[in-house]
């Protein structure tokens, strides 16, 4: 399924400096984007994402071999469409003449998936004799939040086929300098990490998950509750229904409020108080497994599909409250230690409104020396996309940190340093 989030190319105010063709294929989205430059700031000109969600829904998760094959099918049309909204190959080849740099995700991710985008990018760089910028996928997610400006200044890109706004504010560069140091919490299906970013390109990994990523925990818990794939949207919808029904933001710590149970469901917050910035989510999923098994046995049900909807919703809400509590606690600890000027919440899971609200509320209420800027990605840039790879590459190019097609490596376990 080709999910087009192409921006209308607006050459009118382009200064024709940097123009990057960016490619991303680290997991289950094949994506390409074109990033231009205006007044020293990056501008998202197009962003095309071909999603494999429908394919992987059948198996309840990503099958790497299936993902690589789907990338092979999608990569050429996706790149072509990012270069020309007509989707015509000849026009795309012409549009390539205006490209100054290629950017590509070099890892981390599924090796079979990464290789498809990586080889496409290398081939174009070779054929067109262009410099190439290998980008860490996590760095890309962090830069997806640099695409959102908080003030009301005008958007450089306003027309898109699905009306999403991929915005870069004109004052972005000026604002940029005031953003560092940054603490970035990146949460996706494959990653959960806290990063201290002192400047563009200067990273320190201060914490990560010891087992499951947050998105993985959502997906596995959804599977246990008999919900579809991906689990994040399914769990968050159910949890919101429960919170709305009982008018609660957080499931309360005590009191009877559902299904005649004397005590509400409270799930564990693994390693919340261990003093580190690391995370652990596999125990949370196991707690849901034990709980549902017990309920099924007590109520003499055949399986989880017979569990009543409100009980499932309560489990989903309790799960989400536990995740929020852990993310908030660890983030606050990092903010108190590193005193950042801004906090970034990015990655596929960060689209979750409850998690965003929980973090924003806490971060904004912290008594720090100065107000902390709370940044999330622009709409359309939460999940995997290539615009974020191009945005990160833009700043590499500004630092003259570019490579030749034959000197770059792909690395499924690439670390952000
Ligand atoms: O960043 P992403 O698209 O891919 C990876 O790099 O992994 O993140 C995908 C993850 C999936 O685990 C999915 O369940 C989760 O993001 N997700 C959500 C929501 N929407 C997607 N998790 C929680 N709440 C959501 N609304
Ligand atoms: Zn991702």
Short mmCIF file of C-alpha atoms and ligand atoms in Angstrom, two decimals:
data_model
loop_
_atom_site.label_atom_id
_atom_site.label_comp_id
_atom_site.label_asym_id
_atom_site.label_seq_id
_atom_site.Cartn_x
_atom_site.Cartn_y
_atom_site.Cartn_z
CA UNK A 1 0.00 0.00 0.00
CA UNK A 2 1.55 3.27 -1.08
CA UNK A 3 0.72 5.78 1.60
CA UNK A 4 1.53 9.03 -0.08
CA UNK A 5 2.46 11.95 2.12
CA UNK A 6 4.07 13.87 -0.70
CA UNK A 7 4.45 17.53 -0.26
CA UNK A 8 3.81 19.72 -3.23
CA UNK A 9 7.22 20.78 -4.46
CA UNK A 10 7.45 24.51 -4.18
CA UNK A 11 10.46 25.72 -6.11
CA UNK A 12 9.43 29.34 -5.86
CA UNK A 13 11.42 30.15 -2.77
CA UNK A 14 14.11 27.52 -3.21
CA UNK A 15 17.62 28.82 -3.26
CA UNK A 16 18.86 25.65 -4.95
CA UNK A 17 21.60 24.94 -2.49
CA UNK A 18 21.43 21.60 -0.77
CA UNK A 19 18.89 19.15 -2.20
CA UNK A 20 18.91 15.72 -0.62
CA UNK A 21 17.31 12.51 -1.81
CA UNK A 22 16.83 10.48 1.38
CA UNK A 23 15.99 6.77 1.58
CA UNK A 24 14.83 4.72 4.59
CA UNK A 25 14.09 0.97 4.67
CA UNK A 26 15.23 -0.24 8.09
CA UNK A 27 12.10 -2.14 9.10
CA UNK A 28 8.68 -2.32 7.45
CA UNK A 29 8.27 1.01 5.68
CA UNK A 30 9.92 1.79 2.35
CA UNK A 31 10.38 5.54 2.28
CA UNK A 32 11.99 8.26 0.21
CA UNK A 33 12.00 12.03 0.63
CA UNK A 34 13.49 15.13 -0.88
CA UNK A 35 14.82 17.81 1.44
CA UNK A 36 15.70 21.22 0.09
CA UNK A 37 17.19 24.31 1.64
CA UNK A 38 15.90 27.79 2.20
CA UNK A 39 17.85 30.45 4.09
CA UNK A 40 20.14 27.81 5.59
CA UNK A 41 17.16 25.79 6.88
CA UNK A 42 16.00 22.36 5.71
CA UNK A 43 12.68 22.19 3.86
CA UNK A 44 10.75 18.95 3.37
CA UNK A 45 9.77 18.95 -0.30
CA UNK A 46 8.33 15.46 -0.48
CA UNK A 47 7.94 12.44 1.74
CA UNK A 48 6.68 9.13 0.39
CA UNK A 49 6.06 6.11 2.59
CA UNK A 50 5.04 2.68 1.39
CA UNK A 51 3.74 0.86 4.45
CA UNK A 52 3.87 -2.92 4.89
CA UNK A 53 1.44 -2.89 7.81
CA UNK A 54 -1.27 -4.77 5.88
CA UNK A 55 1.24 -7.45 4.95
CA UNK A 56 2.52 -7.99 8.48
CA UNK A 57 -0.93 -7.81 10.06
CA UNK A 58 -1.53 -11.27 8.57
CA UNK A 59 1.30 -12.75 10.63
CA UNK A 60 0.84 -10.49 13.67
CA UNK A 61 4.35 -9.07 13.33
CA UNK A 62 7.18 -8.33 10.94
CA UNK A 63 8.65 -11.39 9.20
CA UNK A 64 12.11 -10.13 8.07
CA UNK A 65 12.22 -12.12 4.82
CA UNK A 66 8.74 -10.90 3.85
CA UNK A 67 9.75 -7.33 4.71
CA UNK A 68 12.87 -7.43 2.49
CA UNK A 69 10.88 -8.74 -0.47
CA UNK A 70 8.28 -6.01 -0.04
CA UNK A 71 11.05 -3.38 0.09
CA UNK A 72 12.40 -4.76 -3.20
CA UNK A 73 9.02 -4.23 -4.83
CA UNK A 74 8.44 -0.78 -3.40
CA UNK A 75 11.83 0.88 -3.54
CA UNK A 76 11.83 2.06 -7.17
CA UNK A 77 8.26 3.47 -7.29
CA UNK A 78 8.76 5.13 -3.91
CA UNK A 79 12.00 6.84 -4.97
CA UNK A 80 10.46 7.85 -8.30
CA UNK A 81 7.42 9.34 -6.58
CA UNK A 82 9.55 11.28 -4.12
CA UNK A 83 11.34 12.90 -7.06
CA UNK A 84 8.30 13.68 -9.15
CA UNK A 85 4.67 13.73 -8.15
CA UNK A 86 3.76 12.46 -11.64
CA UNK A 87 5.36 9.12 -10.78
CA UNK A 88 6.90 9.12 -14.26
CA UNK A 89 10.37 7.55 -14.45
CA UNK A 90 11.74 9.91 -17.13
CA UNK A 91 10.72 12.97 -15.07
CA UNK A 92 12.30 11.37 -11.99
CA UNK A 93 15.58 10.86 -13.85
CA UNK A 94 15.48 14.52 -14.85
CA UNK A 95 14.69 15.56 -11.26
CA UNK A 96 17.74 13.61 -10.11
CA UNK A 97 19.90 16.22 -11.88
CA UNK A 98 18.87 18.73 -9.22
CA UNK A 99 19.87 16.47 -6.34
CA UNK A 100 23.12 17.42 -4.58
CA UNK A 101 23.36 14.66 -1.95
CA UNK A 102 22.01 11.20 -1.17
CA UNK A 103 21.14 10.23 2.42
CA UNK A 104 20.35 6.73 3.60
CA UNK A 105 19.64 4.82 6.79
CA UNK A 106 22.74 2.75 7.57
CA UNK A 107 21.29 1.05 10.71
CA UNK A 108 20.16 -0.09 13.15
CA UNK A 109 17.42 -2.31 11.74
CA UNK A 110 16.70 -5.57 9.96
CA UNK A 111 19.69 -6.31 7.76
CA UNK A 112 17.66 -7.64 4.82
CA UNK A 113 15.48 -4.53 4.90
CA UNK A 114 18.35 -2.08 5.38
CA UNK A 115 20.26 -3.51 2.43
CA UNK A 116 17.50 -2.75 -0.05
CA UNK A 117 17.46 1.00 0.63
CA UNK A 118 21.20 1.09 1.20
CA UNK A 119 22.03 -0.46 -2.17
CA UNK A 120 19.51 1.73 -3.98
CA UNK A 121 21.10 4.81 -2.39
CA UNK A 122 24.64 3.66 -3.17
CA UNK A 123 23.71 2.92 -6.77
CA UNK A 124 22.23 6.39 -7.30
CA UNK A 125 25.22 8.04 -5.61
CA UNK A 126 27.57 6.07 -7.87
CA UNK A 127 25.60 6.67 -11.06
CA UNK A 128 25.21 10.40 -10.42
CA UNK A 129 28.59 10.86 -8.77
CA UNK A 130 27.00 12.35 -5.66
CA UNK A 131 28.21 12.45 -2.04
CA UNK A 132 26.28 10.18 0.29
CA UNK A 133 25.42 10.58 3.98
CA UNK A 134 24.84 7.40 6.03
CA UNK A 135 22.40 8.15 8.86
CA UNK A 136 21.63 6.33 12.09
CA UNK A 137 17.90 5.55 12.25
CA UNK A 138 17.63 6.82 15.85
CA UNK A 139 19.31 10.06 14.84
CA UNK A 140 16.64 10.31 12.15
CA UNK A 141 13.84 9.89 14.70
CA UNK A 142 15.40 12.61 16.85
CA UNK A 143 15.53 14.97 13.85
CA UNK A 144 11.88 14.28 13.05
CA UNK A 145 11.16 16.44 16.10
CA UNK A 146 13.34 19.22 14.72
CA UNK A 147 10.76 19.50 11.99
CA UNK A 148 8.15 21.00 14.28
CA UNK A 149 8.23 24.62 15.22
CA UNK A 150 6.20 25.83 18.10
CA UNK A 151 5.59 29.42 17.14
CA UNK A 152 2.95 30.38 14.60
CA UNK A 153 5.27 31.47 11.83
CA UNK A 154 4.27 30.39 8.38
CA UNK A 155 4.86 26.91 7.11
CA UNK A 156 7.13 26.58 4.14
CA UNK A 157 5.22 23.58 2.93
CA UNK A 158 1.50 23.78 3.04
CA UNK A 159 0.12 21.71 0.19
CA UNK A 160 0.29 17.98 0.47
CA UNK A 161 -1.66 15.24 -1.05
CA UNK A 162 -3.07 14.05 2.23
CA UNK A 163 -3.04 17.51 3.78
CA UNK A 164 -0.46 16.68 6.40
CA UNK A 165 1.83 19.50 7.20
CA UNK A 166 5.52 18.78 7.18
CA UNK A 167 6.72 22.05 8.47
CA UNK A 168 10.01 23.73 8.89
CA UNK A 169 9.78 27.16 10.32
CA UNK A 170 11.72 29.95 8.73
CA UNK A 171 13.22 30.94 12.04
CA UNK A 172 14.23 27.40 12.73
CA UNK A 173 17.96 27.95 12.59
CA UNK A 174 17.89 30.83 15.03
CA UNK A 175 15.73 28.82 17.36
CA UNK A 176 17.96 25.79 16.89
CA UNK A 177 20.90 27.29 18.68
CA UNK A 178 18.80 27.78 21.76
CA UNK A 179 17.65 24.17 21.87
CA UNK A 180 20.83 22.48 23.05
CA UNK A 181 21.51 20.56 25.17
CA UNK A 182 18.63 18.26 24.27
CA UNK A 183 17.39 15.14 26.03
CA UNK A 184 15.71 12.88 23.48
CA UNK A 185 13.46 9.97 24.38
CA UNK A 186 13.10 7.77 21.29
CA UNK A 187 10.42 5.11 21.51
CA UNK A 188 9.54 2.83 18.64
CA UNK A 189 8.90 -0.80 17.79
CA UNK A 190 12.60 -1.57 17.89
CA UNK A 191 14.13 1.05 20.14
CA UNK A 192 13.76 2.76 23.48
CA UNK A 193 16.55 5.14 24.30
CA UNK A 194 17.40 8.29 26.18
CA UNK A 195 20.02 10.39 24.42
CA UNK A 196 21.87 13.47 25.55
CA UNK A 197 22.51 15.66 22.52
CA UNK A 198 24.86 18.55 23.23
CA UNK A 199 24.84 19.90 19.68
CA UNK A 200 24.07 18.74 16.14
CA UNK A 201 25.88 15.42 15.76
CA UNK A 202 27.08 15.20 19.38
CA UNK A 203 25.34 12.30 21.09
CA UNK A 204 25.66 10.39 24.34
CA UNK A 205 23.48 7.37 24.87
CA UNK A 206 22.51 7.65 28.53
CA UNK A 207 19.92 4.87 28.70
CA UNK A 208 18.20 2.17 26.67
CA UNK A 209 15.94 -0.82 27.04
CA UNK A 210 17.48 -3.94 28.49
CA UNK A 211 14.92 -6.15 26.73
CA UNK A 212 11.74 -5.21 24.83
CA UNK A 213 11.25 -1.79 23.24
CA UNK A 214 8.12 0.15 24.25
CA UNK A 215 6.45 -0.42 20.86
CA UNK A 216 7.31 -4.11 21.08
CA UNK A 217 5.66 -4.25 24.52
CA UNK A 218 2.53 -2.61 23.05
CA UNK A 219 2.53 -5.06 20.13
CA UNK A 220 3.04 -8.15 22.34
CA UNK A 221 0.46 -7.04 24.91
CA UNK A 222 -2.05 -6.37 22.13
CA UNK A 223 -1.45 -9.89 20.83
CA UNK A 224 -2.10 -11.32 24.33
CA UNK A 225 -5.39 -9.42 24.46
CA UNK A 226 -6.37 -10.67 21.00
CA UNK A 227 -6.10 -7.22 19.42
CA UNK A 228 -4.66 -6.62 15.95
CA UNK A 229 -1.22 -5.62 14.67
CA UNK A 230 0.31 -3.12 15.18
CA UNK A 231 -0.67 -3.18 18.82
CA UNK A 232 0.11 0.44 19.71
CA UNK A 233 -2.94 2.05 18.11
CA UNK A 234 -5.22 -0.81 19.28
CA UNK A 235 -4.10 -0.63 22.94
CA UNK A 236 -4.15 3.16 23.06
CA UNK A 237 -7.68 3.29 21.63
CA UNK A 238 -8.98 0.76 24.15
CA UNK A 239 -7.17 2.45 27.05
CA UNK A 240 -8.62 5.82 26.06
CA UNK A 241 -12.13 4.32 26.03
CA UNK A 242 -11.60 3.11 29.58
CA UNK A 243 -10.22 6.43 30.81
CA UNK A 244 -13.05 8.33 29.15
CA UNK A 245 -15.71 6.05 30.61
CA UNK A 246 -14.41 6.58 34.12
CA UNK A 247 -13.25 10.17 33.56
CA UNK A 248 -9.75 9.44 34.72
CA UNK A 249 -6.42 10.51 33.38
CA UNK A 250 -4.55 7.87 35.34
CA UNK A 251 -6.14 4.70 36.73
CA UNK A 252 -6.33 5.56 40.44
CA UNK A 253 -4.15 3.72 42.90
CA UNK A 254 -7.12 2.47 44.92
CA UNK A 255 -10.89 2.28 44.96
CA UNK A 256 -13.50 0.37 43.10
CA UNK A 257 -14.20 1.72 39.67
CA UNK A 258 -14.81 -1.10 37.29
CA UNK A 259 -16.26 -4.52 36.79
CA UNK A 260 -17.10 -4.84 40.49
CA UNK A 261 -13.49 -5.65 41.31
CA UNK A 262 -12.44 -4.48 44.72
CA UNK A 263 -9.11 -3.29 43.48
CA UNK A 264 -8.23 -1.73 40.14
CA UNK A 265 -5.65 -3.41 37.98
CA UNK A 266 -2.18 -2.05 38.64
CA UNK A 267 0.67 -3.44 36.55
CA UNK A 268 4.38 -3.41 37.50
CA UNK A 269 6.76 -0.58 36.61
CA UNK A 270 9.96 -2.56 35.94
CA UNK A 271 13.24 -1.00 37.18
CA UNK A 272 11.53 2.34 37.70
CA UNK A 273 13.54 3.11 40.84
CA UNK A 274 16.90 1.56 39.96
CA UNK A 275 18.59 4.95 39.66
CA UNK A 276 19.61 4.40 36.01
CA UNK A 277 18.22 5.74 32.73
CA UNK A 278 17.62 2.23 31.40
CA UNK A 279 14.27 0.61 30.74
CA UNK A 280 12.82 -2.89 30.89
CA UNK A 281 9.41 -3.76 29.47
CA UNK A 282 9.35 -7.52 29.05
CA UNK A 283 8.10 -8.03 32.63
CA UNK A 284 5.12 -5.81 31.92
CA UNK A 285 4.01 -8.04 29.06
CA UNK A 286 4.54 -11.12 31.25
CA UNK A 287 2.41 -9.54 33.99
CA UNK A 288 -0.41 -9.12 31.45
CA UNK A 289 0.03 -12.76 30.38
CA UNK A 290 -0.23 -14.01 33.99
CA UNK A 291 -3.22 -11.76 34.69
CA UNK A 292 -5.20 -12.79 31.61
CA UNK A 293 -4.47 -16.50 32.22
CA UNK A 294 -5.78 -16.12 35.79
CA UNK A 295 -8.92 -14.33 34.61
CA UNK A 296 -9.56 -16.94 31.93
CA UNK A 297 -9.21 -19.75 34.48
CA UNK A 298 -11.35 -18.01 37.15
CA UNK A 299 -14.12 -17.18 34.71
CA UNK A 300 -13.85 -20.59 33.00
CA UNK A 301 -13.42 -18.98 29.58
CA UNK A 302 -12.16 -20.78 26.47
CA UNK A 303 -9.62 -18.07 25.71
CA UNK A 304 -8.92 -14.34 25.84
CA UNK A 305 -11.47 -13.61 23.10
CA UNK A 306 -14.20 -14.37 25.66
CA UNK A 307 -12.89 -11.80 28.13
CA UNK A 308 -15.33 -8.90 28.32
CA UNK A 309 -14.37 -5.71 26.49
CA UNK A 310 -14.32 -3.49 29.56
CA UNK A 311 -11.86 -5.79 31.33
CA UNK A 312 -9.59 -5.72 28.29
CA UNK A 313 -9.90 -1.94 28.23
CA UNK A 314 -8.95 -1.77 31.90
CA UNK A 315 -5.88 -3.92 31.25
CA UNK A 316 -4.94 -1.67 28.32
CA UNK A 317 -5.32 1.43 30.52
CA UNK A 318 -3.29 -0.13 33.33
CA UNK A 319 -0.60 -1.11 30.80
CA UNK A 320 -0.44 2.40 29.39
CA UNK A 321 -0.34 3.96 32.87
CA UNK A 322 2.64 1.75 33.77
CA UNK A 323 4.48 2.67 30.54
CA UNK A 324 3.79 6.37 31.07
CA UNK A 325 4.96 6.20 34.68
CA UNK A 326 8.27 4.59 33.69
CA UNK A 327 8.91 6.94 30.75
CA UNK A 328 8.08 10.01 32.85
CA UNK A 329 10.19 8.93 35.83
CA UNK A 330 13.28 8.14 33.75
CA UNK A 331 12.92 11.31 31.67
CA UNK A 332 12.56 13.50 34.75
CA UNK A 333 15.67 11.90 36.22
CA UNK A 334 17.60 12.68 33.02
CA UNK A 335 16.31 16.26 32.93
CA UNK A 336 17.26 16.84 36.55
CA UNK A 337 20.76 15.54 35.94
CA UNK A 338 21.53 17.13 32.54
CA UNK A 339 19.45 20.33 32.72
CA UNK A 340 18.55 20.37 29.01
CA UNK A 341 16.99 23.33 27.21
CA UNK A 342 14.68 21.02 25.30
CA UNK A 343 13.14 17.59 25.52
CA UNK A 344 12.34 15.54 22.42
CA UNK A 345 9.80 12.74 22.42
CA UNK A 346 10.06 10.90 19.08
CA UNK A 347 9.64 7.51 17.38
CA UNK A 348 6.53 5.60 16.29
CA UNK A 349 5.16 5.27 19.85
CA UNK A 350 5.45 9.02 20.50
CA UNK A 351 2.29 9.61 18.44
CA UNK A 352 0.43 8.28 21.51
CA UNK A 353 -1.46 11.22 22.96
CA UNK A 354 -1.67 9.87 26.50
CA UNK A 355 2.11 9.35 26.65
CA UNK A 356 2.70 12.77 25.08
CA UNK A 357 0.34 14.43 27.57
CA UNK A 358 1.85 12.59 30.56
CA UNK A 359 5.40 13.60 29.58
CA UNK A 360 4.55 17.14 28.57
CA UNK A 361 2.61 17.78 31.76
CA UNK A 362 5.50 16.61 33.91
CA UNK A 363 8.31 18.20 31.87
CA UNK A 364 6.52 21.55 31.74
CA UNK A 365 5.79 21.51 35.48
CA UNK A 366 9.41 20.85 36.48
CA UNK A 367 11.02 23.69 38.32
CA UNK A 368 14.12 24.24 36.22
CA UNK A 369 16.30 27.28 35.67
CA UNK A 370 14.46 27.90 32.42
CA UNK A 371 11.43 26.59 30.60
CA UNK A 372 12.08 23.38 28.71
CA UNK A 373 11.00 23.25 25.07
CA UNK A 374 8.90 20.08 24.55
CA UNK A 375 9.26 18.83 20.97
CA UNK A 376 7.45 16.07 19.11
CA UNK A 377 7.55 15.24 15.37
CA UNK A 378 5.37 17.00 12.84
CA UNK A 379 2.33 15.00 11.73
CA UNK A 380 3.43 12.34 9.26
CA UNK A 381 6.90 12.04 10.76
CA UNK A 382 6.18 9.96 13.88
CA UNK A 383 6.61 6.53 12.35
CA UNK A 384 9.44 5.54 10.04
CA UNK A 385 9.92 7.94 7.15
CA UNK A 386 12.75 9.24 4.99
CA UNK A 387 12.19 12.96 5.65
CA UNK A 388 13.73 12.49 9.11
CA UNK A 389 16.77 10.84 7.50
CA UNK A 390 17.14 13.79 5.13
CA UNK A 391 16.69 16.30 7.96
CA UNK A 392 19.49 14.65 9.95
CA UNK A 393 21.65 14.49 6.80
CA UNK A 394 21.14 18.21 6.18
CA UNK A 395 23.12 19.03 9.33
CA UNK A 396 25.81 16.45 8.49
CA UNK A 397 26.23 18.16 5.12
CA UNK A 398 26.48 21.57 6.81
CA UNK A 399 29.36 20.12 8.86
CA UNK A 400 30.86 18.70 5.67
CA UNK A 401 30.41 15.22 7.07
CA UNK A 402 29.72 13.36 3.82
CA UNK A 403 31.10 10.16 2.27
CA UNK A 404 31.72 8.37 -1.02
CA UNK A 405 29.36 5.60 -2.12
CA UNK A 406 32.15 3.01 -1.80
CA UNK A 407 33.28 3.95 1.71
CA UNK A 408 30.07 3.46 3.68
CA UNK A 409 28.90 0.40 5.59
CA UNK A 410 25.52 -0.89 6.63
CA UNK A 411 25.29 -2.11 10.24
CA UNK A 412 22.19 -3.79 11.69
CA UNK A 413 23.39 -2.89 15.22
CA UNK A 414 24.70 0.59 14.48
CA UNK A 415 25.09 2.69 17.62
CA UNK A 416 24.51 6.40 17.91
CA UNK A 417 27.80 8.04 18.93
O1 LIG B 1 9.03 4.16 14.60
P1 LIG B 1 8.20 3.03 14.12
O2 LIG B 1 7.24 3.31 12.97
O3 LIG B 1 9.06 1.81 13.67
C1 LIG B 1 10.22 1.39 14.33
O4 LIG B 1 11.30 2.03 14.15
O5 LIG B 1 10.09 0.43 15.12
O6 LIG B 1 7.36 2.49 15.38
C2 LIG B 1 6.42 1.46 15.27
C3 LIG B 1 5.86 1.15 16.66
C4 LIG B 1 4.99 -0.10 16.70
O7 LIG B 1 5.44 -0.92 17.77
C5 LIG B 1 3.60 0.42 16.98
O8 LIG B 1 2.77 -0.46 17.73
C6 LIG B 1 3.89 1.69 17.76
O9 LIG B 1 5.01 2.25 17.11
N1 LIG B 1 2.77 2.62 17.77
C7 LIG B 1 2.16 3.05 18.90
C8 LIG B 1 1.08 3.86 18.46
N2 LIG B 1 1.11 3.92 17.10
C9 LIG B 1 2.15 3.16 16.69
N3 LIG B 1 2.40 2.78 20.19
C10 LIG B 1 1.60 3.36 21.10
N4 LIG B 1 0.55 4.14 20.78
C11 LIG B 1 0.25 4.42 19.48
N5 LIG B 1 -0.78 5.19 19.19
ZN1 LIG B 2 11.88 3.80 13.60
#
